[in-house]
PDB file of C-alpha atoms in Angstrom:
ATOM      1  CA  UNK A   1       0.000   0.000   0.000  1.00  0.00           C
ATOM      2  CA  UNK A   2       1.292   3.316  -0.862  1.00  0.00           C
ATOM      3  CA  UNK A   3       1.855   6.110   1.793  1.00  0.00           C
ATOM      4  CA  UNK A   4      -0.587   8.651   2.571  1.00  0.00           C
ATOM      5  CA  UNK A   5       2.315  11.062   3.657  1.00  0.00           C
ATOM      6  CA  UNK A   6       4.811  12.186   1.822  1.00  0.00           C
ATOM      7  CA  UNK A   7       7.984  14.591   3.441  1.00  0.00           C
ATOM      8  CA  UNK A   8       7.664  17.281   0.202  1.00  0.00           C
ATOM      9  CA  UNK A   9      10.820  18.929   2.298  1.00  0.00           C
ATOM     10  CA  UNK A  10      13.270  15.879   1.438  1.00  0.00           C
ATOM     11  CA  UNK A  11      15.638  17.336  -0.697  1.00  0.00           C
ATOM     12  CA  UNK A  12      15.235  14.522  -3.981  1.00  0.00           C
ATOM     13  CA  UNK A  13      18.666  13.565  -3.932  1.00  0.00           C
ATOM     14  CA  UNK A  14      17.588  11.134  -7.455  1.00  0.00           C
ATOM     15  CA  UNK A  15      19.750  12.279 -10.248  1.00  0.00           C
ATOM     16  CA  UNK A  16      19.486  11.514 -13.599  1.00  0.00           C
ATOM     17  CA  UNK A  17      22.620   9.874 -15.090  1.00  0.00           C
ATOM     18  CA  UNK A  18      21.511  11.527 -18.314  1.00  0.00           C
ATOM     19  CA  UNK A  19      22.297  15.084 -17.159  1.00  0.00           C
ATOM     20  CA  UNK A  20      25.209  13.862 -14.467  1.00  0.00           C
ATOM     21  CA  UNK A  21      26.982  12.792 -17.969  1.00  0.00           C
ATOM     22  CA  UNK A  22      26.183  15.599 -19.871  1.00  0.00           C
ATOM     23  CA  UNK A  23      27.552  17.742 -17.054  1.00  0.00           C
ATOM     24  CA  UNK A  24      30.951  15.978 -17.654  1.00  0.00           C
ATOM     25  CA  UNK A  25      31.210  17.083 -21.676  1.00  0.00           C
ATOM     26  CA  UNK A  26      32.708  19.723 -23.030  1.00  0.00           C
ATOM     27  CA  UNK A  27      30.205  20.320 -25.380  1.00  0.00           C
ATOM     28  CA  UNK A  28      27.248  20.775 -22.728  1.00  0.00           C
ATOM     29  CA  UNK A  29      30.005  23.140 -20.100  1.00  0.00           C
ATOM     30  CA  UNK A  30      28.781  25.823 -18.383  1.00  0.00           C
ATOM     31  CA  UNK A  31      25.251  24.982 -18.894  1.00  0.00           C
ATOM     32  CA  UNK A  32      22.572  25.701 -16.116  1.00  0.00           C
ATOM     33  CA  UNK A  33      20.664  22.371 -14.975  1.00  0.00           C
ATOM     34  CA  UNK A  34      17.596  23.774 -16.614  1.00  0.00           C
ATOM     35  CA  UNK A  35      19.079  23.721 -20.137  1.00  0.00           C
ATOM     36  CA  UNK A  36      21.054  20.750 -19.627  1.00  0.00           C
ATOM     37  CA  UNK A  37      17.031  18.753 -18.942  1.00  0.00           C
ATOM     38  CA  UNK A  38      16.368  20.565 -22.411  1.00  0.00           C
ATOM     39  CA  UNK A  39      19.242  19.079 -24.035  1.00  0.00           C
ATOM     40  CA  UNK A  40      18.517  15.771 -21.842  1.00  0.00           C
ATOM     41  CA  UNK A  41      15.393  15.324 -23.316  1.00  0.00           C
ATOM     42  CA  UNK A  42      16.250  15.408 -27.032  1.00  0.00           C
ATOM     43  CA  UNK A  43      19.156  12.655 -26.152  1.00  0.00           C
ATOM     44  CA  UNK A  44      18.276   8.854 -27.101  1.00  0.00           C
ATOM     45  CA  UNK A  45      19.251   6.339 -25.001  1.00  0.00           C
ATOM     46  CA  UNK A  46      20.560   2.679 -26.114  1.00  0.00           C
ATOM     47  CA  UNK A  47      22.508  -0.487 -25.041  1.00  0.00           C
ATOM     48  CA  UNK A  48      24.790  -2.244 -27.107  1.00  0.00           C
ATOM     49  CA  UNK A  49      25.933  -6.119 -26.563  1.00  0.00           C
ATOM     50  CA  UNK A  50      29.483  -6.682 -26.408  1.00  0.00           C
ATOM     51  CA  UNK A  51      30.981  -6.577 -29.949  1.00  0.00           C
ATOM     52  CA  UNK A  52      27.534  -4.610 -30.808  1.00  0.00           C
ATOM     53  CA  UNK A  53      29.202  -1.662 -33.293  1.00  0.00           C
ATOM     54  CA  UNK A  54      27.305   1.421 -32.366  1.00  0.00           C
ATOM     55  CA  UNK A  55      28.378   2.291 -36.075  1.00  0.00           C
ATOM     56  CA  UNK A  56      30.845   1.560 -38.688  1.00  0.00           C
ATOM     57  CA  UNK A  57      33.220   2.814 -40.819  1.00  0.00           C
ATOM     58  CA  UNK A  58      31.815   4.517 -43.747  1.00  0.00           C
ATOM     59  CA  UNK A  59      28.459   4.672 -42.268  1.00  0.00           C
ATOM     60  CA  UNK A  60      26.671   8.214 -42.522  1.00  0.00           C
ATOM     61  CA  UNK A  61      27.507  10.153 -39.638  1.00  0.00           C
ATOM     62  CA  UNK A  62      24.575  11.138 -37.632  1.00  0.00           C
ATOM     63  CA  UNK A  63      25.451  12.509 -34.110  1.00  0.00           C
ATOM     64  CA  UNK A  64      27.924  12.021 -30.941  1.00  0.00           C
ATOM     65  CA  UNK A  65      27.650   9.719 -28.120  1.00  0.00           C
ATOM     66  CA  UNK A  66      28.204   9.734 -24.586  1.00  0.00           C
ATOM     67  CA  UNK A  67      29.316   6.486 -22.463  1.00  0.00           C
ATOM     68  CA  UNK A  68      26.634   5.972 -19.632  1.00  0.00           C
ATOM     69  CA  UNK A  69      28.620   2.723 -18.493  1.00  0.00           C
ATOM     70  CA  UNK A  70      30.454   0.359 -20.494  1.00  0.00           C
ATOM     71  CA  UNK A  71      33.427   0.877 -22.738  1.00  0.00           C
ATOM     72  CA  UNK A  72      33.770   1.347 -26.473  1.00  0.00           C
ATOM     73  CA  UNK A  73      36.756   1.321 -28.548  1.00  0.00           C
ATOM     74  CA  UNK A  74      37.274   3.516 -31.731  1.00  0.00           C
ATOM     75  CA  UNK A  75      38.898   1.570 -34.732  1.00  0.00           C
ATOM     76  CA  UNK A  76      39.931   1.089 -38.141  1.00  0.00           C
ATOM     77  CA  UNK A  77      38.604  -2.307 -39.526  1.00  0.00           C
ATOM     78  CA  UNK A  78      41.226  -2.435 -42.380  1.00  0.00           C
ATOM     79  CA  UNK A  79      44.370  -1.092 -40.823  1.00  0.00           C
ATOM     80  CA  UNK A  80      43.275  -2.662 -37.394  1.00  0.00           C
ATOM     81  CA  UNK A  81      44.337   0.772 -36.057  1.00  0.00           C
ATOM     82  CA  UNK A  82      42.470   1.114 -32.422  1.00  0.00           C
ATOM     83  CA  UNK A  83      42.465   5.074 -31.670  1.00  0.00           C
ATOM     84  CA  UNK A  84      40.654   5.239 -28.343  1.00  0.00           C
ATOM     85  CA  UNK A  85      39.497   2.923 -25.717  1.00  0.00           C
ATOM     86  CA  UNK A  86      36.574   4.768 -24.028  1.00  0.00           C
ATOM     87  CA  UNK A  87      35.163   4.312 -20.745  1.00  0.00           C
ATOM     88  CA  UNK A  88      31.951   5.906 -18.767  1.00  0.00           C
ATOM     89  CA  UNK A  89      31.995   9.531 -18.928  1.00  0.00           C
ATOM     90  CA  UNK A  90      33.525   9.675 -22.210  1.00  0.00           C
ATOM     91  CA  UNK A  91      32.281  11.345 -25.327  1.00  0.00           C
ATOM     92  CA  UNK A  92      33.068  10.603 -29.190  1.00  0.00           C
ATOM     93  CA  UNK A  93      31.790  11.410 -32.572  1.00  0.00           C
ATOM     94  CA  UNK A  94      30.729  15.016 -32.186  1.00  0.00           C
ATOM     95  CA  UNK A  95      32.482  15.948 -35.713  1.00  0.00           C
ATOM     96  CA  UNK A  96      29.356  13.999 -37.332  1.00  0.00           C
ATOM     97  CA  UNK A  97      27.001  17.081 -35.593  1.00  0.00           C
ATOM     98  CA  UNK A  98      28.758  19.411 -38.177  1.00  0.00           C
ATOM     99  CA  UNK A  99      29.170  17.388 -41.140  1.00  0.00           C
ATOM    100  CA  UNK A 100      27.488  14.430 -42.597  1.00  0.00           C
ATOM    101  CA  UNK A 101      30.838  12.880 -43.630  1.00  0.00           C
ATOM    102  CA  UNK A 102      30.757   9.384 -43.538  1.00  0.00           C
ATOM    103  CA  UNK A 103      32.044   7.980 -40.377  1.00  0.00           C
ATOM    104  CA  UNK A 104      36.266   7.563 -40.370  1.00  0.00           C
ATOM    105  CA  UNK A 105      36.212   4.184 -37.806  1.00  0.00           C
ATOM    106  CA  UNK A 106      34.201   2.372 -35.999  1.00  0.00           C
ATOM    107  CA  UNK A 107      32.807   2.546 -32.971  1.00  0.00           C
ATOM    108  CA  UNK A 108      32.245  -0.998 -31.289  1.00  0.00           C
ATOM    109  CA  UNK A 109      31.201  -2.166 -27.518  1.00  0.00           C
ATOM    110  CA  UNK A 110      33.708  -3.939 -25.438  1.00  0.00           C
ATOM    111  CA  UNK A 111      31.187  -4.846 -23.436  1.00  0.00           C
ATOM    112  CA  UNK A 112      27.149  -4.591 -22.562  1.00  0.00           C
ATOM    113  CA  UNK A 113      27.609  -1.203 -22.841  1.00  0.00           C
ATOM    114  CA  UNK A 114      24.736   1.875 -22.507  1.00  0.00           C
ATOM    115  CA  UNK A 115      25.035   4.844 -24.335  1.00  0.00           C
ATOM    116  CA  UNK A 116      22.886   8.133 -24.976  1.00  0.00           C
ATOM    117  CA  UNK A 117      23.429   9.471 -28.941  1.00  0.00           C
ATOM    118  CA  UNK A 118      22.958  13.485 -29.693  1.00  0.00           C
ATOM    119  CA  UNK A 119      21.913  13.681 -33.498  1.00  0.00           C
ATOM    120  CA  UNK A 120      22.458  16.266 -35.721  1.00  0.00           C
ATOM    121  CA  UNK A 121      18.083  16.813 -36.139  1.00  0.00           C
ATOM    122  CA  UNK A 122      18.550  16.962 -32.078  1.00  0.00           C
ATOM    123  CA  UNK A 123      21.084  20.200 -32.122  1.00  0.00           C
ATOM    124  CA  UNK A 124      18.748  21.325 -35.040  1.00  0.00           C
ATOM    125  CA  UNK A 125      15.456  21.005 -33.122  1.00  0.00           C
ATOM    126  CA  UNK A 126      17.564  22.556 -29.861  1.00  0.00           C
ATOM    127  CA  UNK A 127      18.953  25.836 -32.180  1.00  0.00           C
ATOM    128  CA  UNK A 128      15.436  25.938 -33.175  1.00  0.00           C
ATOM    129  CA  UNK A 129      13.427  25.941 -29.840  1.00  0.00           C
ATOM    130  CA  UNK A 130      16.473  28.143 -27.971  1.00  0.00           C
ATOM    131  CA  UNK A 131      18.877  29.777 -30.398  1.00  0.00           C
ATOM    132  CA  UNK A 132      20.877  31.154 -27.634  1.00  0.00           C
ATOM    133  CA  UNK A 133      21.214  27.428 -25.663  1.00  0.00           C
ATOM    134  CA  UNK A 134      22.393  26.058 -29.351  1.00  0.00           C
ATOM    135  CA  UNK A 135      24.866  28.511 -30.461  1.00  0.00           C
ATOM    136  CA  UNK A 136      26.726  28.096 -26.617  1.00  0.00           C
ATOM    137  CA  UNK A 137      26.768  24.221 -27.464  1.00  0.00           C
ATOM    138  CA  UNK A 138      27.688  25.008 -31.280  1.00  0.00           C
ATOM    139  CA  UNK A 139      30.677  27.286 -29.063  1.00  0.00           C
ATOM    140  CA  UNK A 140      31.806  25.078 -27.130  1.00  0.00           C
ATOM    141  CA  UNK A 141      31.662  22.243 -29.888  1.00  0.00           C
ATOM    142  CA  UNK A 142      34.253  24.105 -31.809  1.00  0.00           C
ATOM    143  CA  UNK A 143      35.973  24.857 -28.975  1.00  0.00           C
ATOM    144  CA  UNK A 144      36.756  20.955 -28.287  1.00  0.00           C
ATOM    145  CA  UNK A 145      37.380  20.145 -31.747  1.00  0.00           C
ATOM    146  CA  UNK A 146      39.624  23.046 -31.838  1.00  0.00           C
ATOM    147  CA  UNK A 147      41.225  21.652 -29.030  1.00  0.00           C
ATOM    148  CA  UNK A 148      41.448  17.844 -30.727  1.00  0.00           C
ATOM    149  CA  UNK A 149      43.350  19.592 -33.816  1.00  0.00           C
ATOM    150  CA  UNK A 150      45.814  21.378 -31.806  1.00  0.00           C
ATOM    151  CA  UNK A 151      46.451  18.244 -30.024  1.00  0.00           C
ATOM    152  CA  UNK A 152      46.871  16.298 -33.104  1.00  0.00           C
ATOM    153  CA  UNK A 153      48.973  18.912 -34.751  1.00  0.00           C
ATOM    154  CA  UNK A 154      51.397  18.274 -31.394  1.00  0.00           C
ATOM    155  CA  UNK A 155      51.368  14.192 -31.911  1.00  0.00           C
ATOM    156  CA  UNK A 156      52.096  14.747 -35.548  1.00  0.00           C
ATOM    157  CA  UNK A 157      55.048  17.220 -35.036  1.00  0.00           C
ATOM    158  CA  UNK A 158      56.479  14.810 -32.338  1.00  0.00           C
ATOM    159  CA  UNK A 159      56.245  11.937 -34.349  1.00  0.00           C
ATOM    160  CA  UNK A 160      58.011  13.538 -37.278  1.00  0.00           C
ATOM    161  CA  UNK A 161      60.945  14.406 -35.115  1.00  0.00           C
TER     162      UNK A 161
END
């Protein structure tokens, strides 16, 4: 039988994992907790089986995800190349919310893994309903892939040495 009562001054100390990982990306930084539940409600959520891809190379890029739990490693089928092992908390393929490039690796579960995927029509439908909450994600997006070039720039000058 449910409770009659109910203490309404608890402090609801439930969080959504949702918006506790979109607090830790870049992309969503700085963001107050009211416009991260907008941007929380336009994610999709999804598991993958281990050895599920989540997408492959060539596929049409489509949107960025974010690791709920699991971990997903980033790879070149053909060269056998891996060029991330990813964990919970991590975030990958937010290039594809600029471009619809087709993808440059794959993207496969290394176990029963659960991510949430950001789509391109999501960021659209978000610039849409709150131009100024899209153009600070659209910021800081460039700002981390800004931040991925210099950083490649620095491998690539190392490894040339």
């Amino acid at each position: 039988m449910k409770a009659l009562y109910k203490n309404y001054f608890r402090k609801n100390n439930d969080k959504d994992p949702i918006i506790e990982a979109l607090v830790n990306v870049p992309i969503f930084e700085n963001l107050s907790g009211k416009d991260l539940e907008k941007i929380g409600r336009l994610t999709h959520e999804r598991e993958y089986k281990k050895g599920e891809h989540i997408f492959k190379k060539s596929a049409p890029a489509e949107g960025m995800y974010v690791i709920l739990n699991g971990e997903v490693e980033i790879n070149d089928p053909e060269t056998k190349n891996i060029y991330a092992d990813l964990k919970s908390g991590d975030f990958f393929g937010e290039l594809a919310l600029l471009d619809d490039e087709p993808r440059s690796a794959s993207a496969v579960a290394k176990q029963a893994s659960r991510l949430i995927g950001f789509f391109t029509p999501d960021l659209l439908t978000l610039i849409e309903r709150s131009p100024e909450l899209g153009n600070q994600v659209l910021l800081n997006l460039s700002k981390v892939l800004g931040e991925r070039l210099r950083r490649t720039n620095q491998e690539i000058a190392k490894s040339s040495e």
